[in-house]
N, CA, C and O atoms as a Tripos MOL2 file, in Angstrom:
@<TRIPOS>MOLECULE
protein
  296   294    74     0     0
PROTEIN
NO_CHARGES

@<TRIPOS>ATOM
      1 N         -15.3900  -29.1750   19.1970 N.3       1 MET1
      2 CA        -14.9570  -27.5990   18.6460 C.3       1 MET1
      3 C         -13.7490  -27.2900   19.9320 C.2       1 MET1
      4 O         -13.4720  -28.2830   20.6050 O.2       1 MET1
      5 N         -13.0760  -26.0600   20.2740 N.am      2 LEU2
      6 CA        -12.4840  -25.8090   20.4920 C.3       2 LEU2
      7 C         -12.4220  -24.6510   21.3340 C.2       2 LEU2
      8 O         -12.2640  -23.7910   20.4680 O.2       2 LEU2
      9 N         -12.4370  -24.0430   22.4100 N.am      3 THR3
     10 CA        -13.1170  -21.9760   22.7280 C.3       3 THR3
     11 C         -12.1140  -22.4170   23.8240 C.2       3 THR3
     12 O         -11.8980  -23.3990   24.5360 O.2       3 THR3
     13 N         -11.4770  -20.8430   23.5260 N.am      4 ALA4
     14 CA         -9.9830  -20.1180   24.1490 C.3       4 ALA4
     15 C         -11.1760  -19.2520   25.1230 C.2       4 ALA4
     16 O         -12.2200  -18.6410   24.8970 O.2       4 ALA4
     17 N         -10.2400  -19.6400   26.4740 N.am      5 ILE5
     18 CA        -10.1100  -18.5610   26.9540 C.3       5 ILE5
     19 C          -9.9990  -18.1170   28.1120 C.2       5 ILE5
     20 O         -10.3150  -18.6810   29.1590 O.2       5 ILE5
     21 N          -9.1250  -16.1340   27.8250 N.am      6 ARG6
     22 CA         -8.2360  -15.8530   29.0920 C.3       6 ARG6
     23 C          -7.9730  -16.6540   30.4590 C.2       6 ARG6
     24 O          -8.7100  -17.5350   30.0150 O.2       6 ARG6
     25 N          -7.6730  -17.0550   31.4620 N.am      7 ALA7
     26 CA         -7.8830  -16.9230   32.8110 C.3       7 ALA7
     27 C          -6.8240  -16.3950   33.4080 C.2       7 ALA7
     28 O          -6.0660  -15.8880   32.5820 O.2       7 ALA7
     29 N          -6.3780  -16.2840   34.7530 N.am      8 THR8
     30 CA         -5.3380  -16.0930   36.3480 C.3       8 THR8
     31 C          -4.9140  -16.9810   36.4100 C.2       8 THR8
     32 O          -5.9970  -17.0630   35.8310 O.2       8 THR8
     33 N          -4.1480  -18.3820   36.5570 N.am      9 TYR9
     34 CA         -3.7940  -18.7990   37.7720 C.3       9 TYR9
     35 C          -3.1050  -17.9890   38.2920 C.2       9 TYR9
     36 O          -2.1690  -17.2500   37.9850 O.2       9 TYR9
     37 N          -4.3080  -18.4680   40.0110 N.am     10 ARG10
     38 CA         -3.2510  -17.5270   41.6150 C.3      10 ARG10
     39 C          -4.0380  -18.2370   42.4970 C.2      10 ARG10
     40 O          -5.1530  -18.7580   42.5260 O.2      10 ARG10
     41 N          -2.9440  -18.0570   43.3050 N.am     11 HIS11
     42 CA         -3.2770  -19.4180   44.8290 C.3      11 HIS11
     43 C          -4.0910  -20.6090   44.9900 C.2      11 HIS11
     44 O          -4.8190  -20.9740   45.9120 O.2      11 HIS11
     45 N          -3.7040  -21.2800   43.5430 N.am     12 GLY12
     46 CA         -4.4030  -22.5580   42.8760 C.3      12 GLY12
     47 C          -5.7270  -22.4130   42.2850 C.2      12 GLY12
     48 O          -6.0190  -23.5400   41.8850 O.2      12 GLY12
     49 N          -6.6950  -21.5950   42.0190 N.am     13 GLN13
     50 CA         -7.4630  -20.9770   41.4550 C.3      13 GLN13
     51 C          -7.5750  -19.6330   40.2640 C.2      13 GLN13
     52 O          -7.0180  -18.5350   40.2570 O.2      13 GLN13
     53 N          -8.8750  -20.4810   38.9800 N.am     14 LEU14
     54 CA         -8.1680  -19.4390   38.2140 C.3      14 LEU14
     55 C          -9.6630  -18.3780   39.0040 C.2      14 LEU14
     56 O         -10.4370  -18.4060   39.9610 O.2      14 LEU14
     57 N          -9.2040  -17.2680   37.3990 N.am     15 ILE15
     58 CA        -10.5050  -16.4190   38.0040 C.3      15 ILE15
     59 C         -10.3560  -16.2490   35.9240 C.2      15 ILE15
     60 O          -9.4440  -16.1480   35.1030 O.2      15 ILE15
     61 N         -11.2260  -16.2820   35.9170 N.am     16 TRP16
     62 CA        -11.5100  -16.1610   34.8620 C.3      16 TRP16
     63 C         -12.5600  -14.5360   34.3160 C.2      16 TRP16
     64 O         -13.5980  -13.9070   34.5260 O.2      16 TRP16
     65 N         -10.9490  -14.5950   33.2860 N.am     17 HIS17
     66 CA        -11.4120  -12.2770   31.9040 C.3      17 HIS17
     67 C         -12.6070  -13.2030   31.9520 C.2      17 HIS17
     68 O         -12.9740  -13.2770   33.1250 O.2      17 HIS17
     69 N         -13.4280  -14.0000   31.0890 N.am     18 GLU18
     70 CA        -14.7720  -13.9750   30.4580 C.3      18 GLU18
     71 C         -15.1280  -14.3020   31.3590 C.2      18 GLU18
     72 O         -14.7230  -14.2700   32.5220 O.2      18 GLU18
     73 N         -16.5100  -14.9000   30.5370 N.am     19 ILE19
     74 CA        -18.1170  -16.0380   31.7440 C.3      19 ILE19
     75 C         -17.5050  -17.1540   30.7370 C.2      19 ILE19
     76 O         -17.4770  -16.7020   29.5920 O.2      19 ILE19
     77 N         -16.9340  -18.6750   30.8420 N.am     20 PRO20
     78 CA        -17.4210  -19.6770   30.1070 C.3      20 PRO20
     79 C         -18.2720  -20.2450   29.3830 C.2      20 PRO20
     80 O         -19.2440  -20.7280   29.9630 O.2      20 PRO20
     81 N         -18.2030  -20.3390   28.2600 N.am     21 PRO21
     82 CA        -19.8860  -21.6650   27.8450 C.3      21 PRO21
     83 C         -20.1080  -22.2870   29.2160 C.2      21 PRO21
     84 O         -19.4490  -22.5700   30.2170 O.2      21 PRO21
     85 N         -21.4280  -22.3650   28.7480 N.am     22 ALA22
     86 CA        -21.9880  -23.2470   29.7470 C.3      22 ALA22
     87 C         -22.3980  -24.6260   29.2250 C.2      22 ALA22
     88 O         -23.5210  -25.0620   28.9700 O.2      22 ALA22
     89 N         -21.3940  -25.1000   29.1490 N.am     23 THR23
     90 CA        -22.1450  -26.8090   29.5040 C.3      23 THR23
     91 C         -21.5830  -27.9490   30.9620 C.2      23 THR23
     92 O         -20.6010  -27.9730   31.7040 O.2      23 THR23
     93 N         -23.1700  -28.9940   30.7570 N.am     24 ALA24
     94 CA        -22.1390  -30.0980   31.0730 C.3      24 ALA24
     95 C         -22.0230  -30.1220   31.0020 C.2      24 ALA24
     96 O         -21.7080  -29.1860   30.2690 O.2      24 ALA24
     97 N         -21.1570  -31.2330   30.9850 N.am     25 ASP25
     98 CA        -19.3780  -31.3980   31.3870 C.3      25 ASP25
     99 C         -18.8730  -31.1790   29.7420 C.2      25 ASP25
    100 O         -19.3490  -31.0610   28.6130 O.2      25 ASP25
    101 N         -17.3350  -31.2190   30.5860 N.am     26 ALA26
    102 CA        -16.4560  -31.1300   29.0480 C.3      26 ALA26
    103 C         -14.6580  -30.8150   29.6540 C.2      26 ALA26
    104 O         -14.2030  -29.9720   30.4260 O.2      26 ALA26
    105 N         -14.1770  -31.6580   29.0650 N.am     27 GLU27
    106 CA        -12.6340  -32.1650   29.1090 C.3      27 GLU27
    107 C         -12.1530  -30.8140   28.8190 C.2      27 GLU27
    108 O         -12.1540  -30.4170   27.6530 O.2      27 GLU27
    109 N         -11.6220  -29.8560   30.0560 N.am     28 VAL28
    110 CA        -10.6720  -29.0800   29.0260 C.3      28 VAL28
    111 C          -9.0650  -29.9180   29.6090 C.2      28 VAL28
    112 O          -8.6350  -30.8200   30.3280 O.2      28 VAL28
    113 N          -8.6740  -28.8600   28.7020 N.am     29 VAL29
    114 CA         -7.4160  -28.4990   28.8250 C.3      29 VAL29
    115 C          -6.6120  -26.6530   29.2140 C.2      29 VAL29
    116 O          -7.0600  -25.5450   28.9170 O.2      29 VAL29
    117 N          -5.3370  -27.0310   29.9550 N.am     30 VAL30
    118 CA         -4.8470  -25.6130   30.8020 C.3      30 VAL30
    119 C          -3.5210  -25.3070   30.4790 C.2      30 VAL30
    120 O          -2.5860  -25.8100   31.1020 O.2      30 VAL30
    121 N          -3.3410  -24.4050   29.4130 N.am     31 THR31
    122 CA         -1.6670  -24.6390   29.2920 C.3      31 THR31
    123 C          -2.0150  -22.8840   29.7670 C.2      31 THR31
    124 O          -2.9620  -22.1070   29.6500 O.2      31 THR31
    125 N          -0.2920  -22.8520   30.4890 N.am     32 PHE32
    126 CA          0.7410  -21.9980   31.7730 C.3      32 PHE32
    127 C           1.3980  -21.3520   30.2970 C.2      32 PHE32
    128 O           2.2370  -21.8280   29.5320 O.2      32 PHE32
    129 N           0.8790  -20.4760   30.2710 N.am     33 LEU33
    130 CA          1.7680  -19.0990   30.2920 C.3      33 LEU33
    131 C           2.3790  -17.9650   31.1220 C.2      33 LEU33
    132 O           3.0340  -17.0810   30.5710 O.2      33 LEU33
    133 N           4.8040  -18.5130   30.3020 N.am     34 GLU34
    134 CA          4.7310  -17.9810   31.2620 C.3      34 GLU34
    135 C           5.1800  -16.2870   30.9490 C.2      34 GLU34
    136 O           5.5050  -16.2070   29.7640 O.2      34 GLU34
    137 N           5.2510  -15.4340   31.3930 N.am     35 LYS35
    138 CA          5.6600  -14.0660   30.8860 C.3      35 LYS35
    139 C           7.0500  -13.5130   30.8420 C.2      35 LYS35
    140 O           7.9960  -13.3330   31.6080 O.2      35 LYS35
    141 N           6.6090  -13.2560   29.1140 N.am     36 GLU36
    142 CA          8.1330  -13.2910   28.0490 C.3      36 GLU36
    143 C           8.6350  -12.0030   29.2620 C.2      36 GLU36
    144 O           7.8210  -11.4600   30.0090 O.2      36 GLU36
    145 N          10.0870  -11.6920   29.2470 N.am     37 ARG37
    146 CA         11.0260  -10.6540   29.2260 C.3      37 ARG37
    147 C          11.5920   -9.4910   28.0360 C.2      37 ARG37
    148 O          12.8190   -9.4390   27.9480 O.2      37 ARG37
    149 N          11.2360   -9.0710   27.6230 N.am     38 VAL38
    150 CA         11.1150   -8.3100   26.6540 C.3      38 VAL38
    151 C          12.5660   -7.4790   26.3050 C.2      38 VAL38
    152 O          12.4830   -6.2520   26.2600 O.2      38 VAL38
    153 N          14.0170   -8.1760   26.0350 N.am     39 GLU39
    154 CA         14.7850   -7.4830   25.6890 C.3      39 GLU39
    155 C          14.6980   -6.2820   24.9560 C.2      39 GLU39
    156 O          14.2560   -6.5060   23.8300 O.2      39 GLU39
    157 N          15.0210   -4.7570   25.2210 N.am     40 ILE40
    158 CA         15.0730   -4.0910   24.0490 C.3      40 ILE40
    159 C          16.3030   -3.4950   24.0300 C.2      40 ILE40
    160 O          16.6460   -2.8480   25.0190 O.2      40 ILE40
    161 N          17.3830   -3.6440   22.6260 N.am     41 GLU41
    162 CA         18.5330   -3.8670   22.1320 C.3      41 GLU41
    163 C          18.9610   -2.0840   22.0710 C.2      41 GLU41
    164 O          18.2570   -1.1710   21.6420 O.2      41 GLU41
    165 N          19.8750   -2.0350   22.4570 N.am     42 LYS42
    166 CA         21.0650   -0.9810   21.8700 C.3      42 LYS42
    167 C          21.2090   -0.8050   20.9010 C.2      42 LYS42
    168 O          22.4000   -1.1140   20.9030 O.2      42 LYS42
    169 N          20.9340   -0.4180   19.4600 N.am     43 HIS43
    170 CA         22.1990    0.4350   18.9120 C.3      43 HIS43
    171 C          23.3020    1.2050   18.9960 C.2      43 HIS43
    172 O          23.2950    1.9940   19.9410 O.2      43 HIS43
    173 N          24.4010    1.2160   18.1800 N.am     44 PRO44
    174 CA         25.3250    1.4490   18.4950 C.3      44 PRO44
    175 C          25.3720    2.9750   17.8100 C.2      44 PRO44
    176 O          24.9240    3.0830   16.6680 O.2      44 PRO44
    177 N          25.7440    3.8000   18.2830 N.am     45 GLN45
    178 CA         25.2580    5.0690   18.1170 C.3      45 GLN45
    179 C          26.2040    5.3940   16.7180 C.2      45 GLN45
    180 O          25.7810    5.9850   15.7240 O.2      45 GLN45
    181 N          26.6950    5.2040   16.7810 N.am     46 ASN46
    182 CA         27.3690    5.4620   14.9890 C.3      46 ASN46
    183 C          26.4190    4.2700   13.5190 C.2      46 ASN46
    184 O          26.8060    3.9880   12.3850 O.2      46 ASN46
    185 N          25.7100    4.0500   13.9320 N.am     47 GLY47
    186 CA         24.9220    3.0650   13.0820 C.3      47 GLY47
    187 C          23.7640    3.8130   12.1870 C.2      47 GLY47
    188 O          24.1270    4.8930   11.7200 O.2      47 GLY47
    189 N          22.8720    3.5370   11.9820 N.am     48 ILE48
    190 CA         21.8370    4.3550   11.2770 C.3      48 ILE48
    191 C          20.8850    4.6310   11.7280 C.2      48 ILE48
    192 O          20.2150    3.7350   12.2400 O.2      48 ILE48
    193 N          20.2790    6.3550   11.7370 N.am     49 TRP49
    194 CA         19.0800    6.1540   12.9400 C.3      49 TRP49
    195 C          18.6200    7.6610   12.3720 C.2      49 TRP49
    196 O          19.3480    8.5150   11.8650 O.2      49 TRP49
    197 N          16.5540    7.7350   12.7260 N.am     50 PHE50
    198 CA         16.3610    8.6070   11.6800 C.3      50 PHE50
    199 C          17.7650   10.5900   11.6760 C.2      50 PHE50
    200 O          18.7590   11.2020   12.0670 O.2      50 PHE50
    201 N          16.9950   10.5310   11.1660 N.am     51 GLY51
    202 CA         17.8760   12.2240   10.3540 C.3      51 GLY51
    203 C          19.5170   12.2320    9.5330 C.2      51 GLY51
    204 O          19.9200   13.1940    8.8800 O.2      51 GLY51
    205 N          20.5190   10.5970    9.8050 N.am     52 SER52
    206 CA         21.5350   10.5380    9.8740 C.3      52 SER52
    207 C          22.2620   11.1170    8.2580 C.2      52 SER52
    208 O          23.3980   11.4270    7.8990 O.2      52 SER52
    209 N          20.9050   11.0490    7.5910 N.am     53 LEU53
    210 CA         21.1060   11.5300    6.5880 C.3      53 LEU53
    211 C          21.0280   12.7320    5.6950 C.2      53 LEU53
    212 O          21.2350   12.9090    4.4950 O.2      53 LEU53
    213 N          20.4830   13.8590    7.1660 N.am     54 LYS54
    214 CA         20.2980   15.2150    6.4300 C.3      54 LYS54
    215 C          21.1750   16.0910    5.8880 C.2      54 LYS54
    216 O          22.3120   16.3270    6.2970 O.2      54 LYS54
    217 N          20.7090   16.4910    5.1080 N.am     55 GLY55
    218 CA         21.8130   16.7840    4.4750 C.3      55 GLY55
    219 C          23.0320   16.3060    2.8550 C.2      55 GLY55
    220 O          24.0700   16.6730    2.3030 O.2      55 GLY55
    221 N          21.9930   15.3290    2.7600 N.am     56 LEU56
    222 CA         23.2750   14.2320    2.3140 C.3      56 LEU56
    223 C          22.2980   13.7790    0.9600 C.2      56 LEU56
    224 O          22.8950   13.3840   -0.0410 O.2      56 LEU56
    225 N          20.8690   13.8400    0.9430 N.am     57 ILE57
    226 CA         19.8990   13.1070    0.0380 C.3      57 ILE57
    227 C          19.5650   14.5980    0.0870 C.2      57 ILE57
    228 O          19.7180   15.3650    1.0370 O.2      57 ILE57
    229 N          19.0120   14.8850   -1.2980 N.am     58 SER58
    230 CA         18.3300   15.8680   -1.4790 C.3      58 SER58
    231 C          17.4120   15.4300   -3.4100 C.2      58 SER58
    232 O          17.6770   14.6730   -4.3440 O.2      58 SER58
    233 N          15.9540   16.8010   -2.9890 N.am     59 THR59
    234 CA         15.6310   16.4300   -4.0140 C.3      59 THR59
    235 C          16.1220   17.9250   -5.1130 C.2      59 THR59
    236 O          16.5410   19.0600   -4.8800 O.2      59 THR59
    237 N          15.7470   17.0470   -6.4870 N.am     60 PRO60
    238 CA         16.2950   18.8300   -7.6660 C.3      60 PRO60
    239 C          14.8870   20.1470   -7.6160 C.2      60 PRO60
    240 O          13.6810   20.0370   -7.3950 O.2      60 PRO60
    241 N          15.2430   20.6240   -7.7450 N.am     61 PRO61
    242 CA         14.1600   21.5900   -7.3950 C.3      61 PRO61
    243 C          12.4910   22.2450   -8.7680 C.2      61 PRO61
    244 O          11.6060   23.0970   -8.6880 O.2      61 PRO61
    245 N          12.8870   21.2700   -9.7520 N.am     62 ASP62
    246 CA         12.2350   21.0980  -10.3510 C.3      62 ASP62
    247 C          11.4780   19.5890  -10.0010 C.2      62 ASP62
    248 O          11.4180   19.0500  -11.1060 O.2      62 ASP62
    249 N          10.9140   18.7170   -9.0600 N.am     63 PHE63
    250 CA         11.1790   17.7860   -8.8370 C.3      63 PHE63
    251 C           9.6890   17.2840   -8.6160 C.2      63 PHE63
    252 O           9.3320   16.1070   -8.5840 O.2      63 PHE63
    253 N           8.9310   18.3510   -8.4780 N.am     64 ASN64
    254 CA          7.3330   18.9070   -8.6100 C.3      64 ASN64
    255 C           7.0560   19.7190  -10.2470 C.2      64 ASN64
    256 O           6.1050   20.4990  -10.2550 O.2      64 ASN64
    257 N           8.0490   19.5130  -11.9390 N.am     65 GLU65
    258 CA          7.3170   20.7060  -12.5840 C.3      65 GLU65
    259 C           6.7990   19.2210  -13.4420 C.2      65 GLU65
    260 O           7.5290   18.2760  -13.1420 O.2      65 GLU65
    261 N           6.1840   19.0200  -13.9940 N.am     66 PRO66
    262 CA          5.6750   17.2820  -15.1220 C.3      66 PRO66
    263 C           6.2340   17.1860  -16.2580 C.2      66 PRO66
    264 O           6.4060   18.1050  -17.0600 O.2      66 PRO66
    265 N           6.5920   15.8840  -16.3930 N.am     67 LEU67
    266 CA          7.3710   15.1410  -16.6950 C.3      67 LEU67
    267 C           7.0400   15.4730  -18.2740 C.2      67 LEU67
    268 O           5.9280   15.3690  -18.7920 O.2      67 LEU67
    269 N           8.7500   16.0680  -19.1880 N.am     68 ASP68
    270 CA          7.7600   16.1800  -20.2050 C.3      68 ASP68
    271 C           7.3780   14.1160  -21.2980 C.2      68 ASP68
    272 O           6.6520   13.9290  -22.2750 O.2      68 ASP68
    273 N           8.0830   13.2590  -20.6550 N.am     69 ASP69
    274 CA          7.5540   12.1800  -20.8460 C.3      69 ASP69
    275 C           6.1780   12.2820  -21.3280 C.2      69 ASP69
    276 O           5.8360   12.1660  -22.5050 O.2      69 ASP69
    277 N           5.0380   12.6190  -19.8330 N.am     70 LEU70
    278 CA          3.7160   12.5000  -20.1100 C.3      70 LEU70
    279 C           2.8740   14.0510  -21.0150 C.2      70 LEU70
    280 O           1.6900   14.3850  -20.9950 O.2      70 LEU70
    281 N           4.2790   14.8260  -21.8590 N.am     71 SER71
    282 CA          2.9120   16.0550  -22.2730 C.3      71 SER71
    283 C           1.7130   15.9510  -22.4970 C.2      71 SER71
    284 O           0.6820   16.3410  -21.9490 O.2      71 SER71
    285 N           2.0090   15.2820  -23.5130 N.am     72 LYS72
    286 CA          0.3350   14.0980  -24.3210 C.3      72 LYS72
    287 C          -0.6560   13.6560  -23.6360 C.2      72 LYS72
    288 O          -1.8080   13.8120  -24.0410 O.2      72 LYS72
    289 N          -0.3670   13.0170  -22.4570 N.am     73 TYR73
    290 CA         -1.2650   12.4620  -22.0850 C.3      73 TYR73
    291 C          -2.3910   13.7120  -20.3560 C.2      73 TYR73
    292 O          -3.0780   13.5630  -19.3450 O.2      73 TYR73
    293 N          -1.7600   14.7660  -21.2420 N.am     74 MET74
    294 CA         -2.4080   16.0900  -20.1290 C.3      74 MET74
    295 C          -3.2750   17.3630  -20.8730 C.2      74 MET74
    296 O          -3.7350   18.2790  -20.1910 O.2      74 MET74
@<TRIPOS>BOND
     1     1     2 1
     2     2     3 1
     3     3     4 2
     4     3     5 am
     5     5     6 1
     6     6     7 1
     7     7     8 2
     8     7     9 am
     9     9    10 1
    10    10    11 1
    11    11    12 2
    12    11    13 am
    13    13    14 1
    14    14    15 1
    15    15    16 2
    16    15    17 am
    17    17    18 1
    18    18    19 1
    19    19    20 2
    20    19    21 am
    21    21    22 1
    22    22    23 1
    23    23    24 2
    24    23    25 am
    25    25    26 1
    26    26    27 1
    27    27    28 2
    28    27    29 am
    29    29    30 1
    30    30    31 1
    31    31    32 2
    32    31    33 am
    33    33    34 1
    34    34    35 1
    35    35    36 2
    36    35    37 am
    37    37    38 1
    38    38    39 1
    39    39    40 2
    40    39    41 am
    41    41    42 1
    42    42    43 1
    43    43    44 2
    44    43    45 am
    45    45    46 1
    46    46    47 1
    47    47    48 2
    48    47    49 am
    49    49    50 1
    50    50    51 1
    51    51    52 2
    52    51    53 am
    53    53    54 1
    54    54    55 1
    55    55    56 2
    56    55    57 am
    57    57    58 1
    58    58    59 1
    59    59    60 2
    60    59    61 am
    61    61    62 1
    62    62    63 1
    63    63    64 2
    64    63    65 am
    65    65    66 1
    66    66    67 1
    67    67    68 2
    68    67    69 am
    69    69    70 1
    70    70    71 1
    71    71    72 2
    72    71    73 am
    73    73    74 1
    74    74    75 1
    75    75    76 2
    76    75    77 am
    77    77    78 1
    78    78    79 1
    79    79    80 2
    80    79    81 am
    81    81    82 1
    82    82    83 1
    83    83    84 2
    84    83    85 am
    85    85    86 1
    86    86    87 1
    87    87    88 2
    88    87    89 am
    89    89    90 1
    90    90    91 1
    91    91    92 2
    92    91    93 am
    93    93    94 1
    94    94    95 1
    95    95    96 2
    96    95    97 am
    97    97    98 1
    98    98    99 1
    99    99   100 2
   100    99   101 am
   101   101   102 1
   102   102   103 1
   103   103   104 2
   104   103   105 am
   105   105   106 1
   106   106   107 1
   107   107   108 2
   108   107   109 am
   109   109   110 1
   110   110   111 1
   111   111   112 2
   112   111   113 am
   113   113   114 1
   114   114   115 1
   115   115   116 2
   116   115   117 am
   117   117   118 1
   118   118   119 1
   119   119   120 2
   120   119   121 am
   121   121   122 1
   122   122   123 1
   123   123   124 2
   124   123   125 am
   125   125   126 1
   126   126   127 1
   127   127   128 2
   128   127   129 am
   129   129   130 1
   130   130   131 1
   131   131   132 2
   132   133   134 1
   133   134   135 1
   134   135   136 2
   135   135   137 am
   136   137   138 1
   137   138   139 1
   138   139   140 2
   139   139   141 am
   140   141   142 1
   141   142   143 1
   142   143   144 2
   143   143   145 am
   144   145   146 1
   145   146   147 1
   146   147   148 2
   147   147   149 am
   148   149   150 1
   149   150   151 1
   150   151   152 2
   151   151   153 am
   152   153   154 1
   153   154   155 1
   154   155   156 2
   155   155   157 am
   156   157   158 1
   157   158   159 1
   158   159   160 2
   159   159   161 am
   160   161   162 1
   161   162   163 1
   162   163   164 2
   163   163   165 am
   164   165   166 1
   165   166   167 1
   166   167   168 2
   167   167   169 am
   168   169   170 1
   169   170   171 1
   170   171   172 2
   171   171   173 am
   172   173   174 1
   173   174   175 1
   174   175   176 2
   175   175   177 am
   176   177   178 1
   177   178   179 1
   178   179   180 2
   179   179   181 am
   180   181   182 1
   181   182   183 1
   182   183   184 2
   183   183   185 am
   184   185   186 1
   185   186   187 1
   186   187   188 2
   187   187   189 am
   188   189   190 1
   189   190   191 1
   190   191   192 2
   191   191   193 am
   192   193   194 1
   193   194   195 1
   194   195   196 2
   195   195   197 am
   196   197   198 1
   197   198   199 1
   198   199   200 2
   199   199   201 am
   200   201   202 1
   201   202   203 1
   202   203   204 2
   203   203   205 am
   204   205   206 1
   205   206   207 1
   206   207   208 2
   207   207   209 am
   208   209   210 1
   209   210   211 1
   210   211   212 2
   211   211   213 am
   212   213   214 1
   213   214   215 1
   214   215   216 2
   215   215   217 am
   216   217   218 1
   217   218   219 1
   218   219   220 2
   219   219   221 am
   220   221   222 1
   221   222   223 1
   222   223   224 2
   223   223   225 am
   224   225   226 1
   225   226   227 1
   226   227   228 2
   227   227   229 am
   228   229   230 1
   229   230   231 1
   230   231   232 2
   231   231   233 am
   232   233   234 1
   233   234   235 1
   234   235   236 2
   235   235   237 am
   236   237   238 1
   237   238   239 1
   238   239   240 2
   239   239   241 am
   240   241   242 1
   241   242   243 1
   242   243   244 2
   243   243   245 am
   244   245   246 1
   245   246   247 1
   246   247   248 2
   247   247   249 am
   248   249   250 1
   249   250   251 1
   250   251   252 2
   251   251   253 am
   252   253   254 1
   253   254   255 1
   254   255   256 2
   255   255   257 am
   256   257   258 1
   257   258   259 1
   258   259   260 2
   259   259   261 am
   260   261   262 1
   261   262   263 1
   262   263   264 2
   263   263   265 am
   264   265   266 1
   265   266   267 1
   266   267   268 2
   267   267   269 am
   268   269   270 1
   269   270   271 1
   270   271   272 2
   271   271   273 am
   272   273   274 1
   273   274   275 1
   274   275   276 2
   275   275   277 am
   276   277   278 1
   277   278   279 1
   278   279   280 2
   279   279   281 am
   280   281   282 1
   281   282   283 1
   282   283   284 2
   283   283   285 am
   284   285   286 1
   285   286   287 1
   286   287   288 2
   287   287   289 am
   288   289   290 1
   289   290   291 1
   290   291   292 2
   291   291   293 am
   292   293   294 1
   293   294   295 1
   294   295   296 2
@<TRIPOS>SUBSTRUCTURE
     1 MET1         2 RESIDUE 1 A MET
     2 LEU2         6 RESIDUE 1 A LEU
     3 THR3        10 RESIDUE 1 A THR
     4 ALA4        14 RESIDUE 1 A ALA
     5 ILE5        18 RESIDUE 1 A ILE
     6 ARG6        22 RESIDUE 1 A ARG
     7 ALA7        26 RESIDUE 1 A ALA
     8 THR8        30 RESIDUE 1 A THR
     9 TYR9        34 RESIDUE 1 A TYR
    10 ARG10       38 RESIDUE 1 A ARG
    11 HIS11       42 RESIDUE 1 A HIS
    12 GLY12       46 RESIDUE 1 A GLY
    13 GLN13       50 RESIDUE 1 A GLN
    14 LEU14       54 RESIDUE 1 A LEU
    15 ILE15       58 RESIDUE 1 A ILE
    16 TRP16       62 RESIDUE 1 A TRP
    17 HIS17       66 RESIDUE 1 A HIS
    18 GLU18       70 RESIDUE 1 A GLU
    19 ILE19       74 RESIDUE 1 A ILE
    20 PRO20       78 RESIDUE 1 A PRO
    21 PRO21       82 RESIDUE 1 A PRO
    22 ALA22       86 RESIDUE 1 A ALA
    23 THR23       90 RESIDUE 1 A THR
    24 ALA24       94 RESIDUE 1 A ALA
    25 ASP25       98 RESIDUE 1 A ASP
    26 ALA26      102 RESIDUE 1 A ALA
    27 GLU27      106 RESIDUE 1 A GLU
    28 VAL28      110 RESIDUE 1 A VAL
    29 VAL29      114 RESIDUE 1 A VAL
    30 VAL30      118 RESIDUE 1 A VAL
    31 THR31      122 RESIDUE 1 A THR
    32 PHE32      126 RESIDUE 1 A PHE
    33 LEU33      130 RESIDUE 1 A LEU
    34 GLU34      134 RESIDUE 1 A GLU
    35 LYS35      138 RESIDUE 1 A LYS
    36 GLU36      142 RESIDUE 1 A GLU
    37 ARG37      146 RESIDUE 1 A ARG
    38 VAL38      150 RESIDUE 1 A VAL
    39 GLU39      154 RESIDUE 1 A GLU
    40 ILE40      158 RESIDUE 1 A ILE
    41 GLU41      162 RESIDUE 1 A GLU
    42 LYS42      166 RESIDUE 1 A LYS
    43 HIS43      170 RESIDUE 1 A HIS
    44 PRO44      174 RESIDUE 1 A PRO
    45 GLN45      178 RESIDUE 1 A GLN
    46 ASN46      182 RESIDUE 1 A ASN
    47 GLY47      186 RESIDUE 1 A GLY
    48 ILE48      190 RESIDUE 1 A ILE
    49 TRP49      194 RESIDUE 1 A TRP
    50 PHE50      198 RESIDUE 1 A PHE
    51 GLY51      202 RESIDUE 1 A GLY
    52 SER52      206 RESIDUE 1 A SER
    53 LEU53      210 RESIDUE 1 A LEU
    54 LYS54      214 RESIDUE 1 A LYS
    55 GLY55      218 RESIDUE 1 A GLY
    56 LEU56      222 RESIDUE 1 A LEU
    57 ILE57      226 RESIDUE 1 A ILE
    58 SER58      230 RESIDUE 1 A SER
    59 THR59      234 RESIDUE 1 A THR
    60 PRO60      238 RESIDUE 1 A PRO
    61 PRO61      242 RESIDUE 1 A PRO
    62 ASP62      246 RESIDUE 1 A ASP
    63 PHE63      250 RESIDUE 1 A PHE
    64 ASN64      254 RESIDUE 1 A ASN
    65 GLU65      258 RESIDUE 1 A GLU
    66 PRO66      262 RESIDUE 1 A PRO
    67 LEU67      266 RESIDUE 1 A LEU
    68 ASP68      270 RESIDUE 1 A ASP
    69 ASP69      274 RESIDUE 1 A ASP
    70 LEU70      278 RESIDUE 1 A LEU
    71 SER71      282 RESIDUE 1 A SER
    72 LYS72      286 RESIDUE 1 A LYS
    73 TYR73      290 RESIDUE 1 A TYR
    74 MET74      294 RESIDUE 1 A MET
């Protein structure tokens, strides 16, 4: 059985984020996670963004009117 517990390695010691389960002896595997730095890509201003199609797309005025094809079901 494997149990994963988060901890922080600081100055040669593990600082547990939660209490490990009580076991007499256990084999332990420690994995060091690198802090990932996320680069945010800036999109060019000439691309598509929210509101860029305003005025180019519209719905017909009778959009919410009942469809003739469905009149026998109403």
